[in-house]
PDB file of C-alpha atoms in Angstrom:
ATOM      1  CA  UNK A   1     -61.296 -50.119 -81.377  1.00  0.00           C
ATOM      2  CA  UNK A   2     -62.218 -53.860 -81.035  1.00  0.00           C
ATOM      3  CA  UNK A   3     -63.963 -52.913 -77.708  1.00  0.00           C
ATOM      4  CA  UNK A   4     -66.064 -50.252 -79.429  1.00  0.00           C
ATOM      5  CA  UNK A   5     -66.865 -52.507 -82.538  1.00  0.00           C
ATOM      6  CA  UNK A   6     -68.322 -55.500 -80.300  1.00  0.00           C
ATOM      7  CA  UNK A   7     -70.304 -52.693 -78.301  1.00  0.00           C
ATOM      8  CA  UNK A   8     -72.248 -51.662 -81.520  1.00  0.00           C
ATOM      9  CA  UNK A   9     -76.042 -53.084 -81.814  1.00  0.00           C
ATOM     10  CA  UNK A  10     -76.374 -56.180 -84.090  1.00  0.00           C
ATOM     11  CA  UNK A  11     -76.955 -55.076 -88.024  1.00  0.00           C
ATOM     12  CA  UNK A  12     -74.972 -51.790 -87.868  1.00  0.00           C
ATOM     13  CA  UNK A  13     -71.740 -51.981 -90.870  1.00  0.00           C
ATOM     14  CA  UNK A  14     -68.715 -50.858 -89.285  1.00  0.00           C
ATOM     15  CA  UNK A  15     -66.354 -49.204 -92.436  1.00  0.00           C
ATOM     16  CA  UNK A  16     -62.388 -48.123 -91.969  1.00  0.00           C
ATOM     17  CA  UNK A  17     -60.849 -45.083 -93.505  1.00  0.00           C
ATOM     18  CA  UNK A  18     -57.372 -45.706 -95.054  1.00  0.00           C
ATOM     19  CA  UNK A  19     -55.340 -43.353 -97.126  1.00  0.00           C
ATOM     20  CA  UNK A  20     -52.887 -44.711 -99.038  1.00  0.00           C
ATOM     21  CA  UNK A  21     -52.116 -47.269 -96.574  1.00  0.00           C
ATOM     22  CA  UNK A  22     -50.771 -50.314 -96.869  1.00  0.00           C
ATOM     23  CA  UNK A  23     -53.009 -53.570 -98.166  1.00  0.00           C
ATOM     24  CA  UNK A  24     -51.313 -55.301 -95.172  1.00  0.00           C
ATOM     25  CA  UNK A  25     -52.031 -52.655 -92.715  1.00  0.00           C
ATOM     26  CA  UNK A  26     -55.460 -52.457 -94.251  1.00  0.00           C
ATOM     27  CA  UNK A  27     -56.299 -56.103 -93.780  1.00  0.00           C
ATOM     28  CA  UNK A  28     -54.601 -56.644 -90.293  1.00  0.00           C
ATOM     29  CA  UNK A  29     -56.600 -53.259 -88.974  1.00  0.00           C
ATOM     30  CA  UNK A  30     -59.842 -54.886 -90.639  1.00  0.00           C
ATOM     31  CA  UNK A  31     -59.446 -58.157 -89.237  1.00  0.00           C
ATOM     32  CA  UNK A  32     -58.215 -56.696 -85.174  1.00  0.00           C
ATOM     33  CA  UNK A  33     -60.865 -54.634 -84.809  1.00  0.00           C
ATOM     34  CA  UNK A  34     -63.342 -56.435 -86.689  1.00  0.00           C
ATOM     35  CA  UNK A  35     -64.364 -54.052 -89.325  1.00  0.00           C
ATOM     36  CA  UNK A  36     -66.804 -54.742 -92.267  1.00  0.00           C
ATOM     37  CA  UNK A  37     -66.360 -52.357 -95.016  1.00  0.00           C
ATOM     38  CA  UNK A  38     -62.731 -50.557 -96.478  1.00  0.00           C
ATOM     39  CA  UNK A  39     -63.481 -46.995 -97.618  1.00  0.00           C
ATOM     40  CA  UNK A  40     -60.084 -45.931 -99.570  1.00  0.00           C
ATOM     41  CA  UNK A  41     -59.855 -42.242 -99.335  1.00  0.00           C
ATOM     42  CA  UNK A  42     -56.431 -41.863-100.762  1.00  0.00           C
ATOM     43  CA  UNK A  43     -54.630 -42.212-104.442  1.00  0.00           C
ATOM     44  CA  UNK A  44     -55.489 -46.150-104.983  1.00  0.00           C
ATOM     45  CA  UNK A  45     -56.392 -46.985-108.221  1.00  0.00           C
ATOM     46  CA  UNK A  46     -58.410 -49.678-109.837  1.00  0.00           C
ATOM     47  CA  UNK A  47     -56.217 -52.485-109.475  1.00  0.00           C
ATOM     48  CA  UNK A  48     -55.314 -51.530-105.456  1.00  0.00           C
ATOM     49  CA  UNK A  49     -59.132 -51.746-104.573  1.00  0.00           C
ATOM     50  CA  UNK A  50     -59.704 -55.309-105.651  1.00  0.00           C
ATOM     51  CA  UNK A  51     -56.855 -56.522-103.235  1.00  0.00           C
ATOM     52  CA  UNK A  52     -59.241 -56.584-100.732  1.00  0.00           C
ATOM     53  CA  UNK A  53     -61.359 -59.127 -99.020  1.00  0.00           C
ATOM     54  CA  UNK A  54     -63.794 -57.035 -97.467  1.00  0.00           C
ATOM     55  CA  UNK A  55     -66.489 -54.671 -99.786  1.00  0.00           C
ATOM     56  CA  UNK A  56     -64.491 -51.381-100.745  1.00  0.00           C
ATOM     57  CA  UNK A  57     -65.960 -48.066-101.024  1.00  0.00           C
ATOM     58  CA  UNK A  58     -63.172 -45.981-103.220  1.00  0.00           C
ATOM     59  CA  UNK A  59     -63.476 -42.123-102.622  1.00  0.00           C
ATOM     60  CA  UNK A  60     -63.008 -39.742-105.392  1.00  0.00           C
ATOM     61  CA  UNK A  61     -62.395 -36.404-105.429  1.00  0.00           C
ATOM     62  CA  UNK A  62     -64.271 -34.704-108.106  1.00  0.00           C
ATOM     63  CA  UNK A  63     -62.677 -31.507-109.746  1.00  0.00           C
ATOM     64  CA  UNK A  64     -63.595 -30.853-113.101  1.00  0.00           C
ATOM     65  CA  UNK A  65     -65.331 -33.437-115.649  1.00  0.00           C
ATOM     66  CA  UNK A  66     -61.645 -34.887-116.529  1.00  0.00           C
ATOM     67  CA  UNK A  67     -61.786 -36.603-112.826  1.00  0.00           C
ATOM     68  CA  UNK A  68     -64.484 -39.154-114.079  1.00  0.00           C
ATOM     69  CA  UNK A  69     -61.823 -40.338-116.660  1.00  0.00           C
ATOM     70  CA  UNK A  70     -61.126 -44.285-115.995  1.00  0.00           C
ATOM     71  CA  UNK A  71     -64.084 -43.955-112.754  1.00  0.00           C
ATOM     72  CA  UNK A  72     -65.838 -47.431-114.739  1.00  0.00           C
ATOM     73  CA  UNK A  73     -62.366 -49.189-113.909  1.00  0.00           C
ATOM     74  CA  UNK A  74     -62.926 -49.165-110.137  1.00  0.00           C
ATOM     75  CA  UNK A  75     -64.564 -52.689-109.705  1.00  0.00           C
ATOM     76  CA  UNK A  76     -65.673 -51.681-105.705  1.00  0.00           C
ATOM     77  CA  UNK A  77     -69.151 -51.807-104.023  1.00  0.00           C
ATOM     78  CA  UNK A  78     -69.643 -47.750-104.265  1.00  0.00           C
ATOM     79  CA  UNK A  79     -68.205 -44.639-105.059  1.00  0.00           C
ATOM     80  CA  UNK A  80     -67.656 -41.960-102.596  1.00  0.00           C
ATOM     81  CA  UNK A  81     -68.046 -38.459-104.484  1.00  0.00           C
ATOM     82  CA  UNK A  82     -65.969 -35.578-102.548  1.00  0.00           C
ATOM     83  CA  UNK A  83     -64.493 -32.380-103.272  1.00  0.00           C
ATOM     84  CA  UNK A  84     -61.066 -31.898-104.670  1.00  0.00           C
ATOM     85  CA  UNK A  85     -58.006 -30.599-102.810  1.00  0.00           C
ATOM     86  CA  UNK A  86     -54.560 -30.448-103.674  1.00  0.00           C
ATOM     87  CA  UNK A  87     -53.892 -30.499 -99.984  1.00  0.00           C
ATOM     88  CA  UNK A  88     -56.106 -32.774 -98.602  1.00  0.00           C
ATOM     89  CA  UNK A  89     -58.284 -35.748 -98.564  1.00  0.00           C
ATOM     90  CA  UNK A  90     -61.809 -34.781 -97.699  1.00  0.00           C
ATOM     91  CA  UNK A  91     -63.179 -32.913 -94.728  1.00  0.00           C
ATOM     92  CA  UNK A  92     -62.473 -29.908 -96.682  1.00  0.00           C
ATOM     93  CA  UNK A  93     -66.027 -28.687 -96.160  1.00  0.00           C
ATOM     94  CA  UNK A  94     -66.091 -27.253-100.184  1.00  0.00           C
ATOM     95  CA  UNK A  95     -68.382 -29.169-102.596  1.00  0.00           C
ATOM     96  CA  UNK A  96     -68.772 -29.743-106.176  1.00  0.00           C
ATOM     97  CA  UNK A  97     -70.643 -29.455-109.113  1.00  0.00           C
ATOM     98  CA  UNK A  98     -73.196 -31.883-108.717  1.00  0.00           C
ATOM     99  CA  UNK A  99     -74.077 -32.546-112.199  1.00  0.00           C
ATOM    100  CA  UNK A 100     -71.033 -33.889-112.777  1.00  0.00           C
ATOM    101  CA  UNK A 101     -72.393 -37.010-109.858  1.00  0.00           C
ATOM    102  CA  UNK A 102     -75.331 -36.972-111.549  1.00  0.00           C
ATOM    103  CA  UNK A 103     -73.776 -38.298-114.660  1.00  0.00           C
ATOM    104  CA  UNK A 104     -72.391 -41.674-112.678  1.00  0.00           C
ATOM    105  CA  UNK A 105     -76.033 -42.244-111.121  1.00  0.00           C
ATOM    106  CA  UNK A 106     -76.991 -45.769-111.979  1.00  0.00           C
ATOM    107  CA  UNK A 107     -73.652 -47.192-112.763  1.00  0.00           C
ATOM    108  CA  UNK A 108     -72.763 -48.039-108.713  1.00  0.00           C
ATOM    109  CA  UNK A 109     -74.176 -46.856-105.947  1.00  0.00           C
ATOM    110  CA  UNK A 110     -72.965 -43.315-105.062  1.00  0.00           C
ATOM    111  CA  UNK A 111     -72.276 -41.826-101.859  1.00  0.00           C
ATOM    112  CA  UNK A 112     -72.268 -38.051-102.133  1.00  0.00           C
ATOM    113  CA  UNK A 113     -69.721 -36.007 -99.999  1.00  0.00           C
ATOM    114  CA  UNK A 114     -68.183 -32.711-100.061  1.00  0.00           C
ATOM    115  CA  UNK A 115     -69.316 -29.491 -98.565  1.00  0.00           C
ATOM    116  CA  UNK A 116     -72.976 -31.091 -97.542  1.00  0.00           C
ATOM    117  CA  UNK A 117     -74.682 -28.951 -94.972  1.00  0.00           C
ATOM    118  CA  UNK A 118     -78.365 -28.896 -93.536  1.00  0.00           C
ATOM    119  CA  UNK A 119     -78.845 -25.681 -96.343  1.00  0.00           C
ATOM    120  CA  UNK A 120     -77.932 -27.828 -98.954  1.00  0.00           C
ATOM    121  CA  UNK A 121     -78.684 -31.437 -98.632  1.00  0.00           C
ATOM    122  CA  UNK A 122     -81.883 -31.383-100.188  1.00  0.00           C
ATOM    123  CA  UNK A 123     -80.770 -29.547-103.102  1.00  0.00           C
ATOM    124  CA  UNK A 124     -78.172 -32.414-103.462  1.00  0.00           C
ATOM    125  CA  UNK A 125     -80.251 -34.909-103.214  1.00  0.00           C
ATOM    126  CA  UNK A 126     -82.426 -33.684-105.951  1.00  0.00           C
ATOM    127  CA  UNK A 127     -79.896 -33.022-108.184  1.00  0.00           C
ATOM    128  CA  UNK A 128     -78.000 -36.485-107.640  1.00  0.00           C
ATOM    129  CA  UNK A 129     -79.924 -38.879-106.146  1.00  0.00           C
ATOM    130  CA  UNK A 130     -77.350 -40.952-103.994  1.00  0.00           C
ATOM    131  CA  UNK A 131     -77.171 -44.167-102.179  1.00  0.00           C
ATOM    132  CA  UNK A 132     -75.963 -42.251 -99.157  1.00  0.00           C
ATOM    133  CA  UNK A 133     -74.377 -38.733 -98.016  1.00  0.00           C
ATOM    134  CA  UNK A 134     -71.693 -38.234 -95.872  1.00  0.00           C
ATOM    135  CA  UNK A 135     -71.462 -35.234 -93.898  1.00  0.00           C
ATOM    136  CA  UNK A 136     -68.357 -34.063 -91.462  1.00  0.00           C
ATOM    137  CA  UNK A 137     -67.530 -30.628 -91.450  1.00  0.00           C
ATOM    138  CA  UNK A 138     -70.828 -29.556 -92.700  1.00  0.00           C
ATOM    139  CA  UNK A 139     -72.474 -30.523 -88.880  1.00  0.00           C
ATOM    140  CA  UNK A 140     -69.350 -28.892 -87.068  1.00  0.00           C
ATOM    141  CA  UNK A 141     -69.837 -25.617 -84.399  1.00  0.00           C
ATOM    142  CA  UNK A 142     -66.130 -25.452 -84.811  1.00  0.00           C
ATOM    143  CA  UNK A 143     -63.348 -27.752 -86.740  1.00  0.00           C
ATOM    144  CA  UNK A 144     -63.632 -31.247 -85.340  1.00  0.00           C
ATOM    145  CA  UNK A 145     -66.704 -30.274 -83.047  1.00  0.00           C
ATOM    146  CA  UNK A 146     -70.254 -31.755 -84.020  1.00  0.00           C
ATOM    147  CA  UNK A 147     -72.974 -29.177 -83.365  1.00  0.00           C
ATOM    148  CA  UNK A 148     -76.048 -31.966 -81.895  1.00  0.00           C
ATOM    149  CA  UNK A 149     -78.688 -29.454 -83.277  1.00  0.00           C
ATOM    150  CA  UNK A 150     -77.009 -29.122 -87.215  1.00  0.00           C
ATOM    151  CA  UNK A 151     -76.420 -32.835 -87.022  1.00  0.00           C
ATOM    152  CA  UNK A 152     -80.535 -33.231 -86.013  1.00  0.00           C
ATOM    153  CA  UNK A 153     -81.301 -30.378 -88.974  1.00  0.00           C
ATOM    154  CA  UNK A 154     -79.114 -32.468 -91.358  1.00  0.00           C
ATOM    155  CA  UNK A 155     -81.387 -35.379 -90.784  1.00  0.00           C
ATOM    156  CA  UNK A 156     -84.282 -34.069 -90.672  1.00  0.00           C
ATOM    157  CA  UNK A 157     -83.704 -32.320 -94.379  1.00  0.00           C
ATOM    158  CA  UNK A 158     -82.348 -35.721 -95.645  1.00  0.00           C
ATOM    159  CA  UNK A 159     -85.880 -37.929 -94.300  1.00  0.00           C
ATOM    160  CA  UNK A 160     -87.734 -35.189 -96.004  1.00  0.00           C
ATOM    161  CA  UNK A 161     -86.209 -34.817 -99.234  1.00  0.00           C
TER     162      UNK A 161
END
């Protein structure tokens, strides 16, 4: 991974994705391969996220209005907004309501997740306003498969919106 992180062109944030791992397999995986941001994707709370020494972007997964309950606690350079799943931890390639986002715009800066798709970006984007997006299965021809041509559509609706 270190190989691939000095490879990168100067400028570009490189960000690991930990589920409820271990702060000391957190920091040791930051500090091998030389990673810039933590994005913690698993059942952290408040108090795990400000054991870090690197910026932390805590993922959420948004259900019903009773998941933004004790959000303000999370003391963390952004929110990540995703789906919920009683199975999994994102990629689940559902979304949300978005006016339940909208109601955390201006408190950090909020990346928006969950089900995204070139049909739909724009829409979320209006409705929310986000930082960022994050897109996975939304750009896929097949689980785990990017399709090059939904992944150009997806940016193309983004830069336009």
């Amino acid at each position: 991974m270190k190989q691939i992180v000095a490879a990168l062109p100067p400028f570009v944030t490189t960000v690991g994705l930990f589920v409820n791992a271990a702060h000391e397999v957190i920091q040791q995986t930051m500090q091998t391969a030389g990673l810039n941001v933590v994005q913690l994707h698993g059942d952290e709370s408040a108090e795990d996220c400000c054991l870090h020494s690197y910026p932390v972007i805590k993922a959420v997964r948004i259900k019903d209005a009773d998941s933004l309950t004790g959000i303000d606690r999370y003391n963390v350079s952004a929110l990540l907004l995703d789906a919920w799943d009683d199975q999994q931890y994102g990629g689940t390639g559902e979304s949300f309501d978005w006016q339940l986002a909208k109601k955390l715009t201006g408190r950090l800066p909020l990346i928006l997740a969950g089900g995204l798709t070139p049909n739909n970006v724009t829409q979320a984007l209006q409705v929310v306003n986000p930082y960022a997006v994050d897109v996975s299965s939304g750009v896929e021809e097949s689980p785990g498969r990017k399709d090059h041509n939904k992944i150009r559509e997806f940016i193309q609706q983004v830069k336009q919106a």
